[in-house]
Coordinates of N, CA and C in Angstrom, one line a residue:
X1 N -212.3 1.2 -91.6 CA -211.3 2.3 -91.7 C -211.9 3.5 -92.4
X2 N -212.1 4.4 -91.8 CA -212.7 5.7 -92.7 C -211.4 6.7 -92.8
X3 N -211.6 7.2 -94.3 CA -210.5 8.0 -94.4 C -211.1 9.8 -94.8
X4 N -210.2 10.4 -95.5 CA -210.5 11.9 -95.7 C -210.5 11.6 -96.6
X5 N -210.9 13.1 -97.8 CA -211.4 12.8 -98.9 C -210.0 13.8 -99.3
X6 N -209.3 13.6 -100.2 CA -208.3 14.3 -101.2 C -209.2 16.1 -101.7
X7 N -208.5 16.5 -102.1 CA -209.3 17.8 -103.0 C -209.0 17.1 -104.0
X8 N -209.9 17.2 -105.7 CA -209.9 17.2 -106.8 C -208.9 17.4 -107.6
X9 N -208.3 18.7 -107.0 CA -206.9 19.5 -107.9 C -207.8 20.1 -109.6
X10 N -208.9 19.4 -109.5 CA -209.6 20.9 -110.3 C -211.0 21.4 -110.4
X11 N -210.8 22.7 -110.5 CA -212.0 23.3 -110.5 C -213.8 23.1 -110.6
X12 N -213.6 22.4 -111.9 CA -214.9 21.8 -112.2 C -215.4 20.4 -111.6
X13 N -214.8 19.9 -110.5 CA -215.0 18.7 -110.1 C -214.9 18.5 -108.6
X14 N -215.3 17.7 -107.8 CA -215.0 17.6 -106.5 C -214.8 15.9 -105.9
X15 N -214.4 15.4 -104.8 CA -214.6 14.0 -104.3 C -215.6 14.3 -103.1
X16 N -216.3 12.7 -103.2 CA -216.4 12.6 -101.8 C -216.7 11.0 -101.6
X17 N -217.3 10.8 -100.8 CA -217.3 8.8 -100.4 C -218.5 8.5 -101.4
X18 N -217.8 7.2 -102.3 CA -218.9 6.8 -103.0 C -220.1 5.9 -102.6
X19 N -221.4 5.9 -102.7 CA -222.4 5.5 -101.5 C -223.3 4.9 -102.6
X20 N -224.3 3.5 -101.9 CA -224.8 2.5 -102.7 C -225.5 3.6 -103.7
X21 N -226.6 4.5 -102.9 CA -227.2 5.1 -103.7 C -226.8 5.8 -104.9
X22 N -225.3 6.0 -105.2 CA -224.8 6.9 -106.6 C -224.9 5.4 -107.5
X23 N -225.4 4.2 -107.2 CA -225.1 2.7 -107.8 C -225.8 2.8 -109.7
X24 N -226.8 3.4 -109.4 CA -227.5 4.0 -110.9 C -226.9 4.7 -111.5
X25 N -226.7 6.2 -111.1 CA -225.8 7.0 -111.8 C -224.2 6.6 -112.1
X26 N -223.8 5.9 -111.3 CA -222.3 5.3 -111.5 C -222.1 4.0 -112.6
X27 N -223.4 3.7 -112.6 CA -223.6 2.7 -113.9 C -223.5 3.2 -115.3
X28 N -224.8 4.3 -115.1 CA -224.6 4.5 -116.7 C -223.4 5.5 -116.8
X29 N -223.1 6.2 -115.8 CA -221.5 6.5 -116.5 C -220.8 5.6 -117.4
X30 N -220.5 4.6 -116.6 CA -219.9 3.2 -117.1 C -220.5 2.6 -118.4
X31 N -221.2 3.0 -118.3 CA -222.4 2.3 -119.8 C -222.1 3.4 -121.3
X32 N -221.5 4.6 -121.0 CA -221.6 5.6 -121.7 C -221.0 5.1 -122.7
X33 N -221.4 5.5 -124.3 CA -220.2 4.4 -125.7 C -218.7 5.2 -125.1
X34 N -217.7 4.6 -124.8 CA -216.2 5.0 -125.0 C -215.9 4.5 -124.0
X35 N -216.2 4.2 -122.8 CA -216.1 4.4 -121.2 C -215.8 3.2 -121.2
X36 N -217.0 1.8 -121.0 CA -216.4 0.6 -120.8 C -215.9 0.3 -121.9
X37 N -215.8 0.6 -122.7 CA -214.7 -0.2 -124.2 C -213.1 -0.1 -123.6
X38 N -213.0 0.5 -123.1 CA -211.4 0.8 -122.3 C -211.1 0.0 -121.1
X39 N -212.3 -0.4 -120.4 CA -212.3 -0.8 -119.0 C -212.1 -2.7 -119.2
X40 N -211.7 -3.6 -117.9 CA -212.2 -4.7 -117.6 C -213.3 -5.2 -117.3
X41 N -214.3 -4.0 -116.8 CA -215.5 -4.1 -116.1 C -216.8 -5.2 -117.1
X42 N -217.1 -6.3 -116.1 CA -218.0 -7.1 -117.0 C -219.5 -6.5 -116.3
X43 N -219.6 -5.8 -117.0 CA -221.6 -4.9 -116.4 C -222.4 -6.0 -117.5
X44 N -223.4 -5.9 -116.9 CA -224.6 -6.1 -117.5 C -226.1 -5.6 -117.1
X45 N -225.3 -5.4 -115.4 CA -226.6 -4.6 -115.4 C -226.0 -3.8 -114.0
X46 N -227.0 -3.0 -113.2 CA -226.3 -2.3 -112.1 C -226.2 -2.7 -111.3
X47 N -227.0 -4.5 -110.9 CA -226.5 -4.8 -109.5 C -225.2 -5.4 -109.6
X48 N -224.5 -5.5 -110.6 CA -223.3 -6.2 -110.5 C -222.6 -4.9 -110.0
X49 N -222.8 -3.9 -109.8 CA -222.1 -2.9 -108.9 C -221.8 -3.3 -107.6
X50 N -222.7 -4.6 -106.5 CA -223.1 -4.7 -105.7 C -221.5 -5.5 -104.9
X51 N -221.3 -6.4 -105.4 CA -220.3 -6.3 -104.9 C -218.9 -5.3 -104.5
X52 N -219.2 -4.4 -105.1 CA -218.2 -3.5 -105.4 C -218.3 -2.5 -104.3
X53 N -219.7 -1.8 -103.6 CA -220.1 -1.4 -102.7 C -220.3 -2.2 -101.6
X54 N -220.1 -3.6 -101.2 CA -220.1 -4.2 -100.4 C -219.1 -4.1 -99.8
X55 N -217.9 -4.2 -100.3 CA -216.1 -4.3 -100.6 C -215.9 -2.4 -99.6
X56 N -216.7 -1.6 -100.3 CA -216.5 -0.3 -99.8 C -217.1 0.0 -98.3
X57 N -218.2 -0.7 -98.0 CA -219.3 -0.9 -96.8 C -218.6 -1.6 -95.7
X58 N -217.4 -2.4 -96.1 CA -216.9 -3.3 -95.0 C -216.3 -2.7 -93.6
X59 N -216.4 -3.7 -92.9 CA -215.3 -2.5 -91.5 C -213.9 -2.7 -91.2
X60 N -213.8 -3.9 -92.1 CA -212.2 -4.5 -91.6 C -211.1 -3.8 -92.8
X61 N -210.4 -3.8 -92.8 CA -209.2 -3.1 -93.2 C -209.5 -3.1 -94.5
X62 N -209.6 -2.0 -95.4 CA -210.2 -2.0 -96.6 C -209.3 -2.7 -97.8
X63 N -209.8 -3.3 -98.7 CA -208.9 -3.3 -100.1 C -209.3 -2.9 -101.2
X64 N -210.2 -1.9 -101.2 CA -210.8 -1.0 -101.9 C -211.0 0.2 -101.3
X65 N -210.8 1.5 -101.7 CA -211.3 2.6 -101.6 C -211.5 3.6 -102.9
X66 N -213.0 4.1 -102.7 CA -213.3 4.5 -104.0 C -214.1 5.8 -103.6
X67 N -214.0 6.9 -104.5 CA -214.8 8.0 -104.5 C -215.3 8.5 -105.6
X68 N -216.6 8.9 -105.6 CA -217.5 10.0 -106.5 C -216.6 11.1 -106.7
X69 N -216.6 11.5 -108.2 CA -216.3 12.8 -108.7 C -217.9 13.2 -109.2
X70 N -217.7 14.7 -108.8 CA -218.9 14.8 -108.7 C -218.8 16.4 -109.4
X71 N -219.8 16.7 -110.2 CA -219.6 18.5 -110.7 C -220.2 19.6 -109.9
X72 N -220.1 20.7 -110.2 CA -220.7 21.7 -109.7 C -221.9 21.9 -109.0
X73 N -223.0 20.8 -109.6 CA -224.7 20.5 -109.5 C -224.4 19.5 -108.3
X74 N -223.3 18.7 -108.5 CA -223.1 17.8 -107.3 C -223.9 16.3 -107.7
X75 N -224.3 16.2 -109.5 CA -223.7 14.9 -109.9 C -223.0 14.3 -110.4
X76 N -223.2 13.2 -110.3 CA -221.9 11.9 -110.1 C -221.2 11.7 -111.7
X77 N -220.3 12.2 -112.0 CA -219.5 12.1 -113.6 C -218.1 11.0 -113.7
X78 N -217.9 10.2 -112.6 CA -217.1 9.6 -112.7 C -217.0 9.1 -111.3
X79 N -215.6 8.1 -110.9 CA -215.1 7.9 -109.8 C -213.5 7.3 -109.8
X80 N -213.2 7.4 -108.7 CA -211.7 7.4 -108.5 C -211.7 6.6 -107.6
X81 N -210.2 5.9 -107.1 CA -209.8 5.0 -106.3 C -209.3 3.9 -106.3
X82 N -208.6 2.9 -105.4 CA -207.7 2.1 -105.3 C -208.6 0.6 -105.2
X83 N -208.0 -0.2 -105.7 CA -208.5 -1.7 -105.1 C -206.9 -2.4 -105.4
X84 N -207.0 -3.6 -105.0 CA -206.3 -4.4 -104.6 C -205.3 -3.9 -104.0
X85 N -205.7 -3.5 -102.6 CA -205.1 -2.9 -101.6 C -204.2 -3.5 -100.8
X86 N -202.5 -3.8 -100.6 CA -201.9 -4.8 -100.0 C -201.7 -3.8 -98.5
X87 N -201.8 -3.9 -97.3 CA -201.5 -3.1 -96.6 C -200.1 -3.2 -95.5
X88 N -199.6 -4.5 -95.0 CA -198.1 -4.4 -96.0 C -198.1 -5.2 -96.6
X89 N -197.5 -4.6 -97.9 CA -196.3 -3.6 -97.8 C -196.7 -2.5 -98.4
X90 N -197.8 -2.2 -98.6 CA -198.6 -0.5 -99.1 C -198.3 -0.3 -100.4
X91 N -199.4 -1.0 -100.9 CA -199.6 -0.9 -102.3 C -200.9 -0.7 -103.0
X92 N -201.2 -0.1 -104.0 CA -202.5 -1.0 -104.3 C -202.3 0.1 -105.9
X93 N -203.8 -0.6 -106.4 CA -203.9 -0.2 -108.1 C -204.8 1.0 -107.7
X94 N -204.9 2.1 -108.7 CA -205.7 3.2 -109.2 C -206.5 2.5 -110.1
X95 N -207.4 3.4 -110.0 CA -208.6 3.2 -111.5 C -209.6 4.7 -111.7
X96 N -209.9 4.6 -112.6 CA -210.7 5.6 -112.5 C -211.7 6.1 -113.7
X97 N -212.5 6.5 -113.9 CA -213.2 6.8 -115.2 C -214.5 8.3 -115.1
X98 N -214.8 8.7 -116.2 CA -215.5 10.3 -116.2 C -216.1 9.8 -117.7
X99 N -217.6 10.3 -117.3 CA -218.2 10.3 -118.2 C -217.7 11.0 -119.7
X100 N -218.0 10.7 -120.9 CA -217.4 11.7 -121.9 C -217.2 13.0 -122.0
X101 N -218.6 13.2 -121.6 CA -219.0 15.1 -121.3 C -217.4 15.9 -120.7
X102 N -216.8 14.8 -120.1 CA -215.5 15.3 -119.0 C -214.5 15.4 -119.6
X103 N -214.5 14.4 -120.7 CA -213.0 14.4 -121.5 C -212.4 15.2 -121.9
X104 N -211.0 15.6 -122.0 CA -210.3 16.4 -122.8 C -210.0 17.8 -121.9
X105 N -210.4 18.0 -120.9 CA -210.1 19.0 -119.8 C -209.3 19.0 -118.7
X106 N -208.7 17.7 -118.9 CA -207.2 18.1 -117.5 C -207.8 17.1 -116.5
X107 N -209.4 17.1 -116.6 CA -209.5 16.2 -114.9 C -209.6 15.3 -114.8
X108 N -209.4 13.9 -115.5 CA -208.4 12.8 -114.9 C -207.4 12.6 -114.9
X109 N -206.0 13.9 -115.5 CA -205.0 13.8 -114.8 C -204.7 14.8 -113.2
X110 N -205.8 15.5 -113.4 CA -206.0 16.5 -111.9 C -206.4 15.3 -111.1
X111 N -207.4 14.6 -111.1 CA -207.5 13.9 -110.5 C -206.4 12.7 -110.1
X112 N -206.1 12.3 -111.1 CA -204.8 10.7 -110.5 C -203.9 11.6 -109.9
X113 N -203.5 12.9 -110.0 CA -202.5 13.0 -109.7 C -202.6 13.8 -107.9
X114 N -203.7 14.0 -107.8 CA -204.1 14.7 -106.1 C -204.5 13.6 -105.3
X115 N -205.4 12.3 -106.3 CA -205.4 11.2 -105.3 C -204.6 10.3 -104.7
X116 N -203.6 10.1 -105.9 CA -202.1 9.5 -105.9 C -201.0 10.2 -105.0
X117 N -200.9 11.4 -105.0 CA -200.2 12.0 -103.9 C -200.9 11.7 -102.8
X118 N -202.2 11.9 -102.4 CA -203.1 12.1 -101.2 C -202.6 10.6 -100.4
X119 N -203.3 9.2 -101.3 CA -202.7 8.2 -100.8 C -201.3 7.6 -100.5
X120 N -200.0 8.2 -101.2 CA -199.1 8.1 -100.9 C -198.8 8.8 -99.5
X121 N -199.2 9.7 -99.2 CA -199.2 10.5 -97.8 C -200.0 9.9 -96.5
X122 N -201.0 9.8 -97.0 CA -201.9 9.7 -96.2 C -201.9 8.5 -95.6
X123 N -201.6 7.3 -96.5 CA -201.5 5.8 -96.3 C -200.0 5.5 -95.9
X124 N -199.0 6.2 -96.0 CA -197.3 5.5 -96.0 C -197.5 4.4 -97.2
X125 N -197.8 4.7 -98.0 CA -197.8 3.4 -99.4 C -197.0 3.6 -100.0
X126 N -196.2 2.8 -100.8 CA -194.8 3.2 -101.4 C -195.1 2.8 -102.4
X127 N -195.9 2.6 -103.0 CA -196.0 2.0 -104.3 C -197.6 2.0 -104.8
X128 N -198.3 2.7 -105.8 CA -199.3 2.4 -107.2 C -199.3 2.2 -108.5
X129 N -200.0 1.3 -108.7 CA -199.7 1.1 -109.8 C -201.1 0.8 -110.5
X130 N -201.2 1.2 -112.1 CA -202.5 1.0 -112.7 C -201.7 -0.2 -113.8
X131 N -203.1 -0.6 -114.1 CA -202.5 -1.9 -115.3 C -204.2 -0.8 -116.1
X132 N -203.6 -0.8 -117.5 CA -204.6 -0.4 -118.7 C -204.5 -1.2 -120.3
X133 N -205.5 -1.0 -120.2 CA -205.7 -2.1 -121.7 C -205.0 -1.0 -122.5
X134 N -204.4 -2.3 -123.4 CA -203.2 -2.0 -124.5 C -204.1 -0.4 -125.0
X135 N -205.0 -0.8 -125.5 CA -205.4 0.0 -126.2 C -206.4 1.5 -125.8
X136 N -206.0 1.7 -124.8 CA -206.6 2.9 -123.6 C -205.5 3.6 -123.8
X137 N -205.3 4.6 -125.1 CA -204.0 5.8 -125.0 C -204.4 6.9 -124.5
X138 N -205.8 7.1 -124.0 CA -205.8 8.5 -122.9 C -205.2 8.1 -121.7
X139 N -205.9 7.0 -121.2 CA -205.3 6.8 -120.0 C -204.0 6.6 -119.5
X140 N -203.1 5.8 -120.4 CA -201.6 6.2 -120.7 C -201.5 7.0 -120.4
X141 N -201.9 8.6 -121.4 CA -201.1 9.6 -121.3 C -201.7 10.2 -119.9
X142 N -202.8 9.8 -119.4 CA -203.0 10.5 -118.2 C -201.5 10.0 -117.2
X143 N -201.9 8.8 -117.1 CA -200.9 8.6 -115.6 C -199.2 8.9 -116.4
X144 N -199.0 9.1 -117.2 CA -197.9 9.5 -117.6 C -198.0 10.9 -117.4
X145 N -198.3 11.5 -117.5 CA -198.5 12.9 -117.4 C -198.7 13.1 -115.8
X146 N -198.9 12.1 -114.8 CA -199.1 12.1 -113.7 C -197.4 11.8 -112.7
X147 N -196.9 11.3 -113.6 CA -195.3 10.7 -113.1 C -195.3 9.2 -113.1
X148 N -196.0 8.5 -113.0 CA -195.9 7.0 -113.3 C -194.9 6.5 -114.5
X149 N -194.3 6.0 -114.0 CA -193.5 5.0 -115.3 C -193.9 4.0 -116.1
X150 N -193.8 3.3 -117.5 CA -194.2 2.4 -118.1 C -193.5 1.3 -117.2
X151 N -193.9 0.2 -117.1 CA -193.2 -0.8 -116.4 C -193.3 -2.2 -117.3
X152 N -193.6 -2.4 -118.2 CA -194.1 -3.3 -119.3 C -195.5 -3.6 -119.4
X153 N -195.8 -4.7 -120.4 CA -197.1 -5.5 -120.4 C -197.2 -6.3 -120.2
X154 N -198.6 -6.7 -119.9 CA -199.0 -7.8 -119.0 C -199.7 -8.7 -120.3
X155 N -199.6 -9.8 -120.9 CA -200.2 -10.2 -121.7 C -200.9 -11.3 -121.2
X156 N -202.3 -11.0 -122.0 CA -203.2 -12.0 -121.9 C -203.3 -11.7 -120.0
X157 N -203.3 -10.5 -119.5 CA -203.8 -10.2 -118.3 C -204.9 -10.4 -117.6
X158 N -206.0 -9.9 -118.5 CA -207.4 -9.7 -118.1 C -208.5 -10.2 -119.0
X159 N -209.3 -10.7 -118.6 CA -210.5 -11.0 -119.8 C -211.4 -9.8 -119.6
X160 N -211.9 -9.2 -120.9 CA -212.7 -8.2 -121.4 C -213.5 -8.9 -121.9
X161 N -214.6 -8.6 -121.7 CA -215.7 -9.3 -122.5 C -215.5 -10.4 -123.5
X162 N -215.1 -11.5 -122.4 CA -214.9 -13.0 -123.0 C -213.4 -13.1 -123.2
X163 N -212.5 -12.2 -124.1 CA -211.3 -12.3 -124.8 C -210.1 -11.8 -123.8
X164 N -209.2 -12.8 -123.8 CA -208.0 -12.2 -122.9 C -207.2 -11.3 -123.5
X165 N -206.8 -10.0 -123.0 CA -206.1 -9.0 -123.4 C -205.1 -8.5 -122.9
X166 N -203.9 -7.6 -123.4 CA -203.1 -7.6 -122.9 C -203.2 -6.0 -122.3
X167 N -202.3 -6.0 -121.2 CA -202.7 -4.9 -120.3 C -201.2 -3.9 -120.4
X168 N -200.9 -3.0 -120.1 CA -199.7 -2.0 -119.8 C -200.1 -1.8 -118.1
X169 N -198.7 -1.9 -117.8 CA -198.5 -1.7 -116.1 C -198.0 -0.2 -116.1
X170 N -198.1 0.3 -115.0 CA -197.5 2.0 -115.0 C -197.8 1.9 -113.5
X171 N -196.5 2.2 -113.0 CA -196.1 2.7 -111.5 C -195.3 3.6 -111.3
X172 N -196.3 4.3 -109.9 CA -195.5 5.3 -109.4 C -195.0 5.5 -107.6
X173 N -193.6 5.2 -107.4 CA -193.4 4.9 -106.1 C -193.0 6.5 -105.0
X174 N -193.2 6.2 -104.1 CA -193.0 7.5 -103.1 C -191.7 7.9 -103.4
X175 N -190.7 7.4 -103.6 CA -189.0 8.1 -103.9 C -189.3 8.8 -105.5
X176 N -190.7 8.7 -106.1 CA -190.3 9.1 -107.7 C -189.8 10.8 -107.6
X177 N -189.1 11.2 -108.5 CA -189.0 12.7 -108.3 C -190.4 13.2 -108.6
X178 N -190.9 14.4 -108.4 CA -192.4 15.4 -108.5 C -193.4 14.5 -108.1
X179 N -193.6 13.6 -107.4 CA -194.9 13.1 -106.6 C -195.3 14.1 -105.8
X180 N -194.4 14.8 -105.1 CA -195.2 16.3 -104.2 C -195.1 17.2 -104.5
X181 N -194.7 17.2 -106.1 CA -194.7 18.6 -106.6 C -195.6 18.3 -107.8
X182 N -196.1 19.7 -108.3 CA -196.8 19.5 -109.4 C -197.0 19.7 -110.9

């Protein structure tokens, strides 16, 4: 299933389809100090990306879709997109992350919030939802700031590097009020 690419919703950033070759640069994003401390992600090195672009490379009905954010020069500073994609009943999780350099300027809430409308349109999905470690208060306040609701925690959700942690759920469904507005 190939789809369109959303606009950014800001300025200094753009999408497009994320492709094995960004597999380097999309690592050490992830590698940067602040970046995986917040994440689930068990890296150790960059082929463990490989399944992840396998997942995107498929032809049958996707349960992942993921894009490069990418800057002005047109490299790769982060990525965006959905996995655990239920198709019905049209669901699936956001994720997303930006190198440091990015922080503090609006664009991963410009971002969740153009991709998350984009897929709610684009797909008929009635429902996203992100689960974030307890302790990720940017990311909170992004998808809050995006219209998602707290919906509780998930305890002892996910293992992070060895230790099970507890996660915060945040969902946002097609009937929320300002999903198409901004």
């Amino acid at each position: 299933m190939r789809t369109s690419i959303p606009p950014s919703g800001h300025p200094e950033v753009s999408l497009r389809p994320l492709v094995r070759d960004d597999a380097d640069a999309w690592y050490a994003c992830l590698m940067q100090q602040g970046v995986l401390t917040h994440t689930s992600w068990q890296l150790s090195s960059v082929d463990d990306l490989a399944p992840m672009f396998d997942a995107l490379e498929a032809t049958c009905v996707p349960t992942q879709i993921r894009m490069a954010v990418v800057d002005r020069a047109g490299a790769l500073v982060g990525s965006i997109g959905f996995h655990s994609i239920q198709w019905p009943p049209g669901t699936a999780e956001i994720a997303y992350e930006l190198c440091p350099a990015y922080w503090g300027r609006g664009i991963a809430s410009a971002l969740c919030r153009s991709v998350s409308r984009w897929a709610l349109a684009a797909f008929g999905w009635h429902r996203i939802q992100a689960c974030v470690l307890d302790t990720n208060v940017a990311s909170a306040a992004v998808l809050r700031r995006c219209g998602f609701q707290h919906e509780g925690r998930l305890r002892h959700f996910r293992q992070v590097r060895g230790v099970a942690r507890d996660f915060d759920v945040y969902g946002l469904i097609s009937t929320d009020g300002g999903v198409a507005s901004g």
